[in-house]
PDB file of C-alpha atoms and ligand atoms in Angstrom:
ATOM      1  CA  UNK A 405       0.000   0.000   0.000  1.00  0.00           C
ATOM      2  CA  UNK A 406       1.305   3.268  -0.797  1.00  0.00           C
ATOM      3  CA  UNK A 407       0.660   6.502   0.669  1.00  0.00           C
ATOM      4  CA  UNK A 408      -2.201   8.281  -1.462  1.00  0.00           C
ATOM      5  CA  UNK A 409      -0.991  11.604  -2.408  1.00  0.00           C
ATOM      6  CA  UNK A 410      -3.898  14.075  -2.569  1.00  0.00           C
ATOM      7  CA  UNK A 411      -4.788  16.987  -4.945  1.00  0.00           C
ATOM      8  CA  UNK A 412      -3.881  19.441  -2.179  1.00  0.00           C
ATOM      9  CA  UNK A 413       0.046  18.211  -1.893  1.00  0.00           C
ATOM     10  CA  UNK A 414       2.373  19.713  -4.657  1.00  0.00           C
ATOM     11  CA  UNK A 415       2.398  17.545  -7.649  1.00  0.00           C
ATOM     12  CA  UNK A 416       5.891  17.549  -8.004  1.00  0.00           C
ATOM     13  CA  UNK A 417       7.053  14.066  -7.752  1.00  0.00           C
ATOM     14  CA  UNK A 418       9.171  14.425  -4.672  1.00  0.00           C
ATOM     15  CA  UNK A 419       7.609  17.199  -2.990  1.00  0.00           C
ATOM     16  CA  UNK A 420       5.151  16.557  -0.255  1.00  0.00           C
ATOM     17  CA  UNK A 421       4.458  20.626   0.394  1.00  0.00           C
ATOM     18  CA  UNK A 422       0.789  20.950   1.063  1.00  0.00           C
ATOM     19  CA  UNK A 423      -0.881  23.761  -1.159  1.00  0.00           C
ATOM     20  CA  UNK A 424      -4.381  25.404  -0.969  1.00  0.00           C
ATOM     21  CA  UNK A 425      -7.201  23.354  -2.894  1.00  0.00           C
ATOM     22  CA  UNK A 426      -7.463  25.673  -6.090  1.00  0.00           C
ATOM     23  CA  UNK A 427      -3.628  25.212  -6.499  1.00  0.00           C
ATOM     24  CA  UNK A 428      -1.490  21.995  -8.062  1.00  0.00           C
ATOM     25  CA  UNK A 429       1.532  22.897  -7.184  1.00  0.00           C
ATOM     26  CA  UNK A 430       3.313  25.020  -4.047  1.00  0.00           C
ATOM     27  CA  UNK A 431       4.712  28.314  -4.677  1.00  0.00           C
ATOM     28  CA  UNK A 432       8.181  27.604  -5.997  1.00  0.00           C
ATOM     29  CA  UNK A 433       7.226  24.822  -8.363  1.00  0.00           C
ATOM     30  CA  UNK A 434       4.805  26.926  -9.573  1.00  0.00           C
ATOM     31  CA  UNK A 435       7.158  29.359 -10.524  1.00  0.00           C
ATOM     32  CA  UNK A 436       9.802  26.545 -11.849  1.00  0.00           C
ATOM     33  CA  UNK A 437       6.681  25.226 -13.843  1.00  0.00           C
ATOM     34  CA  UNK A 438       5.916  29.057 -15.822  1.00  0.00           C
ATOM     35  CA  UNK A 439       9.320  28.842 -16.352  1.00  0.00           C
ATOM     36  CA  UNK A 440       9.516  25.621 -18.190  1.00  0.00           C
ATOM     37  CA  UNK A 441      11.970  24.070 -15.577  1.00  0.00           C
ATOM     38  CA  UNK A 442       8.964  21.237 -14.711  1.00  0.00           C
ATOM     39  CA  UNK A 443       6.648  19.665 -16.905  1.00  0.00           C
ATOM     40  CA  UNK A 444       4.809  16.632 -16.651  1.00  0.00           C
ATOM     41  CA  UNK A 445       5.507  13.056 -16.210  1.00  0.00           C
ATOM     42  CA  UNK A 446       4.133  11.196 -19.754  1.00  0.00           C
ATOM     43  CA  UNK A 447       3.972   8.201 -17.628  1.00  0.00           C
ATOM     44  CA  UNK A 448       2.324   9.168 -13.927  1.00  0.00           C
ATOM     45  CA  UNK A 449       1.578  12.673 -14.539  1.00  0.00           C
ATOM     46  CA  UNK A 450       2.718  14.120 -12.047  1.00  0.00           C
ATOM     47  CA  UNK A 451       5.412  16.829 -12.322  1.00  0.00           C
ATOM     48  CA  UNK A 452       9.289  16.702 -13.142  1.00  0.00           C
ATOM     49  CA  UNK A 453      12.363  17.916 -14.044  1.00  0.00           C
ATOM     50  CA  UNK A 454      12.182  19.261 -17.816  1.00  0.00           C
ATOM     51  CA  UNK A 455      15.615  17.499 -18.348  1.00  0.00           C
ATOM     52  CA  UNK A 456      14.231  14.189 -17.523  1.00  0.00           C
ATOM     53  CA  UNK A 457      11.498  12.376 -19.629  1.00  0.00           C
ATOM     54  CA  UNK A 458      10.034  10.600 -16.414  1.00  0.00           C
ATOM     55  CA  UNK A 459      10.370  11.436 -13.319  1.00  0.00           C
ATOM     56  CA  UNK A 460      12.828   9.581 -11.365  1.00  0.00           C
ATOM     57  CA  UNK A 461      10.079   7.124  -9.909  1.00  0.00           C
ATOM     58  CA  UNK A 462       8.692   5.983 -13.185  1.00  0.00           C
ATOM     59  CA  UNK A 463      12.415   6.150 -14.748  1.00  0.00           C
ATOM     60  CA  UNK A 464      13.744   3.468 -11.757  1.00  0.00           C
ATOM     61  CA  UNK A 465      10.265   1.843 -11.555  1.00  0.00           C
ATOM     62  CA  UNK A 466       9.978   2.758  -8.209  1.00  0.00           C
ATOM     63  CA  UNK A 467       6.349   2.412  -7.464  1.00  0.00           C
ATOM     64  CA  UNK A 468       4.581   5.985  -7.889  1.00  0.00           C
ATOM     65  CA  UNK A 469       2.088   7.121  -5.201  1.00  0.00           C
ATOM     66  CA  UNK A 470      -1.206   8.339  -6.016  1.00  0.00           C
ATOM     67  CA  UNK A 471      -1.780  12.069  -7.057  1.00  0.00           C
ATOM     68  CA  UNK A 472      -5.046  13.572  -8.394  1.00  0.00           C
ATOM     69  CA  UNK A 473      -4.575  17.480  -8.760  1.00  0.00           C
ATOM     70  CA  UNK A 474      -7.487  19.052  -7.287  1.00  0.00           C
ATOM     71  CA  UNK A 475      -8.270  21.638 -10.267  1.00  0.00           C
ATOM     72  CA  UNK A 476      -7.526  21.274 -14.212  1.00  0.00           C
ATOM     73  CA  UNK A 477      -4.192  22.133 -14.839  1.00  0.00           C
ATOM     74  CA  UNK A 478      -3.969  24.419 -17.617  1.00  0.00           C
ATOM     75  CA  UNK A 479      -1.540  24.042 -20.596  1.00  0.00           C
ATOM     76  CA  UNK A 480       1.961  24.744 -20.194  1.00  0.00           C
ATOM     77  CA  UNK A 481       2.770  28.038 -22.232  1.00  0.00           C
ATOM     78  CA  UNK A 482       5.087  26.405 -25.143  1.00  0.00           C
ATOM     79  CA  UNK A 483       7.730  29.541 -25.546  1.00  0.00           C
ATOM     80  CA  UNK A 484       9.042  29.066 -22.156  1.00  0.00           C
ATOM     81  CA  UNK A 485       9.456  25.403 -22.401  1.00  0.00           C
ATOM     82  CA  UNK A 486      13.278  23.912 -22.015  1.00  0.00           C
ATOM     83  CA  UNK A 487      13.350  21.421 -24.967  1.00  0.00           C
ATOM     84  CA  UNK A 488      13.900  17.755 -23.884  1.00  0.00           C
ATOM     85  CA  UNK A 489      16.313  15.455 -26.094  1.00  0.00           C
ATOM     86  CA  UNK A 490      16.743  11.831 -25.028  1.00  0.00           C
ATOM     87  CA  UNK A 491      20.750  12.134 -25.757  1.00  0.00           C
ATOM     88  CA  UNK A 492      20.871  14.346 -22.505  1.00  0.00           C
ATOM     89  CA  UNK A 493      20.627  11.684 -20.159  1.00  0.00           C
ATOM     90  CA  UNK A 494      22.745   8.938 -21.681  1.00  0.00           C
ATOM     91  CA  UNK A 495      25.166  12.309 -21.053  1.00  0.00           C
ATOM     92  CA  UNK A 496      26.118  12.231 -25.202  1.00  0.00           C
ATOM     93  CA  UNK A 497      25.115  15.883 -25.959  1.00  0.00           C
ATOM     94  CA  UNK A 498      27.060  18.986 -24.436  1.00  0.00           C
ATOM     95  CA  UNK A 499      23.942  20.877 -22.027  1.00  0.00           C
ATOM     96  CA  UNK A 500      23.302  23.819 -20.767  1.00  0.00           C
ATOM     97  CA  UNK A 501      22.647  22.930 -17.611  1.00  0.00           C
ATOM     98  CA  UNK A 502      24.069  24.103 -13.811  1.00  0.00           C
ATOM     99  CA  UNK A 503      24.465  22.466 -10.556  1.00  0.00           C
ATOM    100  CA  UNK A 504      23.204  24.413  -7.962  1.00  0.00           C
ATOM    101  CA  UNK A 505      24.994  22.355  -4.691  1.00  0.00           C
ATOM    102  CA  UNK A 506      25.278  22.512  -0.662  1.00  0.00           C
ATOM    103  CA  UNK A 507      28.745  21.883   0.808  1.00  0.00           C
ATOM    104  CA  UNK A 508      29.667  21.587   4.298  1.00  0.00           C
ATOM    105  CA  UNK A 509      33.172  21.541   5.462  1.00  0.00           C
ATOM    106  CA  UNK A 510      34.979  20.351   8.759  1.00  0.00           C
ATOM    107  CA  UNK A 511      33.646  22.823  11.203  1.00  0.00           C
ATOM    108  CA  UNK A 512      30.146  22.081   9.949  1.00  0.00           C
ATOM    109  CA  UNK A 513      29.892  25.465   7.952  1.00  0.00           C
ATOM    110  CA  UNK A 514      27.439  25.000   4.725  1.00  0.00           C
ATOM    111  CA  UNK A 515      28.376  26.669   2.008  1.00  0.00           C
ATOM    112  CA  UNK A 516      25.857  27.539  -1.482  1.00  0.00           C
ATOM    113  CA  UNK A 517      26.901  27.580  -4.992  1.00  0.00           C
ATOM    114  CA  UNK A 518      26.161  27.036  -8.625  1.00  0.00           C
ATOM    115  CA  UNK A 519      28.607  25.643 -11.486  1.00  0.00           C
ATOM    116  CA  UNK A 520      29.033  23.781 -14.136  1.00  0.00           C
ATOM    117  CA  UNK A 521      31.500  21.439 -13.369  1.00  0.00           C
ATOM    118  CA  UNK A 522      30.738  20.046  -9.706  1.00  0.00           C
ATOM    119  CA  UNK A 523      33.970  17.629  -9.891  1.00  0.00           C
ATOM    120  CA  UNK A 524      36.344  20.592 -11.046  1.00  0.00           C
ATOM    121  CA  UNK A 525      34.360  23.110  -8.191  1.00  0.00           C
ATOM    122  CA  UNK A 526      34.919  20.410  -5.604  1.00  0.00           C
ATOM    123  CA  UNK A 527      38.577  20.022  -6.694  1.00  0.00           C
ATOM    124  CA  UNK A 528      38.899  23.794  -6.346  1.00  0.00           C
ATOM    125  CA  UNK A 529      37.654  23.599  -2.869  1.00  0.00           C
ATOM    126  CA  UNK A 530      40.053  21.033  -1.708  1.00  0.00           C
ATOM    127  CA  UNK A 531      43.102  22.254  -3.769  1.00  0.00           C
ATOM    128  CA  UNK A 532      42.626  26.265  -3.970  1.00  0.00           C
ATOM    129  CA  UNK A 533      44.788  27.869  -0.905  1.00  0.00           C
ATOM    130  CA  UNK A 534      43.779  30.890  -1.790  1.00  0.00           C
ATOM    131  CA  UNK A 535      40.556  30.505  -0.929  1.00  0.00           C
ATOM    132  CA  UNK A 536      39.094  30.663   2.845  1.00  0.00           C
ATOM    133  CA  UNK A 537      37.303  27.862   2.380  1.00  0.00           C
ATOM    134  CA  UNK A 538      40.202  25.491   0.576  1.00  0.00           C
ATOM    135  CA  UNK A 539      41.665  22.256   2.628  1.00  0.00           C
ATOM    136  CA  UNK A 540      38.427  22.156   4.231  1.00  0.00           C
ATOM    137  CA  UNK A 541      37.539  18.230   2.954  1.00  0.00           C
ATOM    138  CA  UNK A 542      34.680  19.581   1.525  1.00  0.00           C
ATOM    139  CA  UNK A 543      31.667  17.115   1.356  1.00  0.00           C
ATOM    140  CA  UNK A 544      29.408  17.403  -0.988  1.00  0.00           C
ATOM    141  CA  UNK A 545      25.667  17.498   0.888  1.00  0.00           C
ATOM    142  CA  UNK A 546      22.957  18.286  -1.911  1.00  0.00           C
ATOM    143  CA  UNK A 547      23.091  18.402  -5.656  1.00  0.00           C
ATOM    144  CA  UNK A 548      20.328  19.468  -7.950  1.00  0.00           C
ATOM    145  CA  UNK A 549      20.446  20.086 -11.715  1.00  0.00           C
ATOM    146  CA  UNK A 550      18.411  22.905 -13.137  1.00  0.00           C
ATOM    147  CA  UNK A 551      18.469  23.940 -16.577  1.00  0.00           C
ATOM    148  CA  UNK A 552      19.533  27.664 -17.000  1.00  0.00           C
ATOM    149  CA  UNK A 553      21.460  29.817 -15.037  1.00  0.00           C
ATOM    150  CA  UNK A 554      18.859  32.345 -14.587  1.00  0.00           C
ATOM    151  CA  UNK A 555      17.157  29.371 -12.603  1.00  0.00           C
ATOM    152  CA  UNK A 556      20.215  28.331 -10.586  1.00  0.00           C
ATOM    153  CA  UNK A 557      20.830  31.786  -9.220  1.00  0.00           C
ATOM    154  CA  UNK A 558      17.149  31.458  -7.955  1.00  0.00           C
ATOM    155  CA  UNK A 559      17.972  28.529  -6.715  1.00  0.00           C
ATOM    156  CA  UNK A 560      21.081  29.520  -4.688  1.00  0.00           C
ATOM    157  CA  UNK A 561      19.326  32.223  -3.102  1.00  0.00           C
ATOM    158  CA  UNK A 562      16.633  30.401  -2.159  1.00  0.00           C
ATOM    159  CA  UNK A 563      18.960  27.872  -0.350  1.00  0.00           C
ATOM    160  CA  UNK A 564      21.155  30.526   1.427  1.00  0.00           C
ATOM    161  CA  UNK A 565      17.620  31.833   2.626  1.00  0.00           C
ATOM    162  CA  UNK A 566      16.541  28.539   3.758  1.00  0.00           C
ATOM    163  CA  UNK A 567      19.929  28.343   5.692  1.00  0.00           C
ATOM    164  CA  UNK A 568      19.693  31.241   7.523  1.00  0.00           C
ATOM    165  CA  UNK A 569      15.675  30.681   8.386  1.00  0.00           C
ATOM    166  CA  UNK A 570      14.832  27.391   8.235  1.00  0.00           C
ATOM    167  CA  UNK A 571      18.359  25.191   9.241  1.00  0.00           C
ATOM    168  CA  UNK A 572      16.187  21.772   9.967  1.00  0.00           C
ATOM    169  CA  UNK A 573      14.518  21.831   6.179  1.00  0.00           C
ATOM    170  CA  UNK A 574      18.031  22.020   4.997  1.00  0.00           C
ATOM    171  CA  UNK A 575      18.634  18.821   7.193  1.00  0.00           C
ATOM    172  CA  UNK A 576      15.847  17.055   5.635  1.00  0.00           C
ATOM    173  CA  UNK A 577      16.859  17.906   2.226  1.00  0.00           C
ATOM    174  CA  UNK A 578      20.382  16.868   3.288  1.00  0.00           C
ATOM    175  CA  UNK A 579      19.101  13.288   4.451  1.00  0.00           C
ATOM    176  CA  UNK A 580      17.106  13.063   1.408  1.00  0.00           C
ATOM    177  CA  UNK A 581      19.705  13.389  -1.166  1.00  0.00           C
ATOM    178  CA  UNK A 582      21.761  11.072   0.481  1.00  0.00           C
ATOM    179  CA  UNK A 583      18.792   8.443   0.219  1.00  0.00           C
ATOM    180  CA  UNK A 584      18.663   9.056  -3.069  1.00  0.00           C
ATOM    181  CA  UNK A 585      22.095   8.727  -3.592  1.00  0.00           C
ATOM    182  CA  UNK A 586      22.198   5.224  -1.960  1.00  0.00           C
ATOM    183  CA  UNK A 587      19.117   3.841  -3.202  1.00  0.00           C
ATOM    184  CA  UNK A 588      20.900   4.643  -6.839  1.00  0.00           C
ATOM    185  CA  UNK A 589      24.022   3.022  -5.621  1.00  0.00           C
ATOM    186  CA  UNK A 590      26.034   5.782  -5.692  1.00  0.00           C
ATOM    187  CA  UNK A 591      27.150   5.988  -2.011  1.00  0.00           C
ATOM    188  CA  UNK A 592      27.209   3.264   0.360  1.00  0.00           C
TER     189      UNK A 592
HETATM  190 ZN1  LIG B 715       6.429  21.576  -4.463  1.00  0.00          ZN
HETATM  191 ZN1  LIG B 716       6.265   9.388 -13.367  1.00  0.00          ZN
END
């Protein structure tokens, strides 16, 4: 039995925010949904990342929990849509695309950024002594791939925010990316 998700929890895939009735998605996947950073799932229909063509439950077969939006969902405005090609995520096409990332280093200080190149930024944490934050084993404590810059600043902000105002959400999300890391075998 799986938890039933109803219309008045965000329809993002892995976002359990609850939203007013008239709504079908919270506040800042609304906004990442006008600006064609979510669509929808063909296969569930609930909402994803643009960049993917199913969202990560379908694409693992993971089984997907209930979701019945609570109002019609009006058509996505085509111009702002990010195109989707399946070469993206067999990784054989050069993308625009940004990693918007957490860090925390020894002394338990988090630390917000965006890049391009997570392995070379990492690198640049650990090797750069000119840097205040170099030599500081950085470990790497929540990824998330957006699709423009514009998006990723927004993105950063929003996390630095969260930081400041809300340290146990930032917790959560930590724990969470982690599960998701080890359910896809990347970390033990
Ligand atoms: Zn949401
Ligand atoms: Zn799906």
């Amino acid at each position: 039995m799986f938890r039933r998700k109803r219309g008045n929890i965000c329809g993002l895939w892995d976002c359990n925010k609850r939203i007013p009735d008239d709504s079908f998605l919270c506040d800042a996947h609304y906004e990442a949904w006008v600006s064609g950073i979510i669509d929808r799932c063909p296969k569930c229909g609930r909402f994803k990342e643009v960049m993917y063509r199913l969202c990560l439950d379908c694409y693992v077969g993971r089984p997907v929990a209930q979701w019945e939006p609570s109002v019609m969902i009006p058509t996505q405005k085509k111009d702002y849509r990010v195109e989707y090609s399946d070469a993206w995520i067999d990784g054989y096409m050069e993308l625009e695309r940004f990693f918007v990332y957490i860090v925390e280093f020894d002394e338990g200080n988090f630390h917000v950024g965006h890049t391009k190149d997570m392995r070379k930024r990492l690198s640049e944490y650990r090797d750069d002594k000119t840097s205040p934050s170099s030599g500081r084993n950085p470990k790497l404590q929540y990824l998330q791939l957006i699709a423009t810059e514009k998006a990723a600043e927004l993105r950063e902000a929003e996390l630095k925010r969260l930081i400041e105002s809300n340290p146990d959400q930032i917790r959560l999300m930590i724990s969470e990316f982690h599960r998701h890391m080890r359910e896809f075998g990347l970390e033990e």
